[in-house]
Backbone as numpy.savetxt, mean C-alpha at the origin, in Angstrom:
# Nx Ny Nz CAx CAy CAz Cx Cy Cz
11.46 6.22 -5.79 10.90 6.67 -4.53 11.87 6.30 -3.41
12.01 7.20 -2.48 12.89 6.95 -1.34 12.13 6.20 -0.24
12.89 5.45 0.54 12.32 4.70 1.65 11.57 5.63 2.59
12.13 6.78 2.90 11.49 7.71 3.85 10.15 8.21 3.31
10.06 8.45 2.00 8.80 8.90 1.41 7.74 7.81 1.49
8.14 6.58 1.18 7.19 5.47 1.24 6.76 5.20 2.68
7.68 5.30 3.62 7.32 5.10 5.03 6.26 6.10 5.47
6.39 7.34 5.04 5.41 8.37 5.40 4.03 8.04 4.81
4.00 7.61 3.54 2.73 7.22 2.92 2.12 6.02 3.61
2.95 5.05 3.98 2.45 3.87 4.69 1.88 4.28 6.04
2.56 5.16 6.75 2.08 5.63 8.05 0.70 6.28 7.93
0.47 7.00 6.84 -0.81 7.69 6.63 -1.88 6.80 5.99
-1.54 5.55 5.66 -2.48 4.70 4.92 -3.74 4.34 5.70
-3.74 4.48 7.01 -4.96 4.24 7.79 -6.02 5.30 7.46
-5.57 6.49 7.07 -6.48 7.58 6.75 -6.68 7.73 5.25
-5.62 7.44 4.48 -5.67 7.55 3.02 -4.94 6.35 2.43
-5.67 5.30 2.06 -5.04 4.10 1.52 -4.17 4.43 0.30
-3.21 3.58 0.02 -2.38 3.81 -1.14 -2.31 2.57 -2.01
-2.07 2.79 -3.27 -1.93 1.71 -4.24 -0.50 1.74 -4.75
0.19 0.61 -4.63 1.55 0.48 -5.14 1.45 -0.20 -6.50
1.91 0.48 -7.54 1.85 -0.02 -8.91 3.24 -0.51 -9.32
3.29 -1.75 -9.76 4.55 -2.38 -10.14 4.78 -2.26 -11.64
6.04 -2.40 -12.06 6.36 -2.27 -13.48 5.83 -3.42 -14.34
5.38 -4.51 -13.72 4.79 -5.62 -14.48 3.26 -5.49 -14.59
2.70 -4.37 -14.11 1.27 -4.12 -14.20 0.47 -4.51 -12.96
1.07 -5.24 -12.04 0.36 -5.62 -10.81 0.23 -4.40 -9.91
-0.86 -4.38 -9.13 -1.06 -3.32 -8.13 -1.37 -3.96 -6.79
-0.97 -3.29 -5.73 -1.22 -3.76 -4.37 -1.73 -2.57 -3.56
-2.83 -2.78 -2.84 -3.41 -1.72 -2.03 -3.02 -1.91 -0.57
-2.60 -0.82 0.05 -2.26 -0.82 1.47 -3.31 0.05 2.16
-4.14 -0.59 3.01 -5.24 0.14 3.65 -4.97 0.43 5.12
-3.84 -0.06 5.64 -3.48 0.21 7.03 -1.99 -0.04 7.20
-1.31 0.78 8.00 0.14 0.62 8.16 0.57 -0.70 8.77
-0.33 -1.41 9.44 0.03 -2.70 10.04 0.36 -3.75 8.98
-0.02 -3.51 7.72 0.15 -4.50 6.68 1.34 -4.21 5.75
2.19 -3.24 6.08 3.33 -2.90 5.22 4.55 -2.56 6.05
5.71 -2.95 5.53 6.99 -2.67 6.18 7.99 -2.28 5.11
8.50 -1.06 5.17 9.47 -0.58 4.19 10.88 -0.82 4.70
11.66 -1.55 3.91 13.06 -1.80 4.20 13.93 -0.91 3.32
15.24 -1.13 3.33 16.14 -0.28 2.55 15.94 -0.39 1.03
15.59 -1.57 0.53 15.48 -1.78 -0.92 14.13 -2.30 -1.38
13.23 -2.58 -0.44 11.94 -3.16 -0.81 10.91 -2.88 0.28
9.67 -3.15 -0.08 8.58 -3.05 0.89 7.89 -4.42 0.93
7.59 -4.89 2.14 6.89 -6.15 2.31 5.44 -5.83 2.67
4.51 -6.44 1.94 3.09 -6.23 2.16 2.47 -7.54 2.60
1.73 -7.50 3.69 1.08 -8.70 4.22 -0.40 -8.68 3.88
-0.94 -9.84 3.53 -2.38 -9.95 3.31 -3.08 -9.71 4.64
-4.25 -9.12 4.56 -4.96 -8.84 5.80 -6.44 -8.65 5.56
-7.09 -8.15 6.55 -8.53 -7.93 6.52 -8.90 -7.01 5.34
-9.75 -7.51 4.47 -10.23 -6.69 3.37 -9.38 -6.73 2.12
-8.23 -7.37 2.15 -7.42 -7.48 0.94 -6.55 -8.73 1.01
-6.28 -9.28 -0.15 -5.46 -10.48 -0.23 -4.59 -10.39 -1.48
-3.38 -10.87 -1.38 -2.45 -10.85 -2.52 -2.34 -12.23 -3.16
-3.12 -13.20 -2.69 -3.00 -14.55 -3.19 -1.87 -15.31 -2.50
-1.29 -14.68 -1.51 -0.20 -15.28 -0.71 -0.23 -14.59 0.64
0.53 -15.09 1.58 0.59 -14.47 2.91 1.19 -13.07 2.85
2.16 -12.91 1.93 2.82 -11.62 1.78 3.44 -11.53 0.39
3.76 -10.31 -0.01 4.53 -10.06 -1.24 5.65 -9.09 -0.89
6.75 -9.21 -1.61 7.87 -8.29 -1.45 8.02 -7.53 -2.76
8.00 -6.20 -2.66 8.09 -5.33 -3.82 9.40 -4.56 -3.77
10.29 -4.85 -4.69 11.56 -4.11 -4.77 11.31 -2.69 -5.24
11.99 -1.74 -4.61 11.81 -0.33 -4.99 12.10 -0.11 -6.47
13.06 -0.86 -7.03 13.41 -0.65 -8.44 12.34 -1.17 -9.38
11.32 -1.87 -8.87 10.21 -2.36 -9.69 8.90 -1.62 -9.41
8.91 -0.66 -8.50 7.71 0.15 -8.23 7.69 1.29 -9.24
6.64 1.32 -10.08 6.56 2.37 -11.10 5.93 3.65 -10.55
4.97 3.49 -9.64 4.36 4.67 -9.01 3.57 4.25 -7.78
3.26 5.22 -6.94 2.44 5.01 -5.75 1.32 6.05 -5.81
0.08 5.58 -5.70 -1.09 6.45 -5.78 -1.77 6.51 -4.43
-2.02 7.70 -3.95 -2.78 7.89 -2.71 -4.25 7.90 -3.06
-5.03 7.06 -2.38 -6.45 6.90 -2.65 -7.28 7.73 -1.67
-8.50 8.05 -2.07 -9.45 8.66 -1.14 -10.04 7.56 -0.29
-10.22 7.82 0.98 -10.86 6.86 1.87 -12.32 6.75 1.47
-12.83 5.53 1.29 -14.26 5.39 0.92 -15.15 6.00 2.00
-16.21 6.65 1.56 -17.16 7.22 2.51 -17.95 6.11 3.16
-18.28 6.29 4.42 -19.05 5.25 5.12 -20.45 5.21 4.55
-21.06 4.02 4.61 -22.40 3.84 4.06 -23.45 4.59 4.85
-23.14 4.91 6.10 -24.11 5.60 6.94 -24.02 7.12 6.81
-23.05 7.61 6.04 -22.90 9.05 5.87 -24.07 9.60 5.07
-24.59 10.73 5.49 -25.71 11.36 4.82 -25.19 12.35 3.79
-25.80 12.40 2.59 -25.37 13.35 1.55 -25.69 14.78 1.87
């Protein structure tokens, strides 16, 4: 994945969260662009409201990202069927 592609997905994560899947089986969810920063070779993810990585932040090297999945935004509980 290219940095520019990941930046675009991160920018849209406020509307459509994304899951970053690593080659070791770990996954990290980005639910808002304020919690992710894409650099030239890696992306830094910060723990925040509604999600925690077990640390203040994690750094994911692009060469260890196996895939990125765009998630559907959960429907609000007050939405009527």
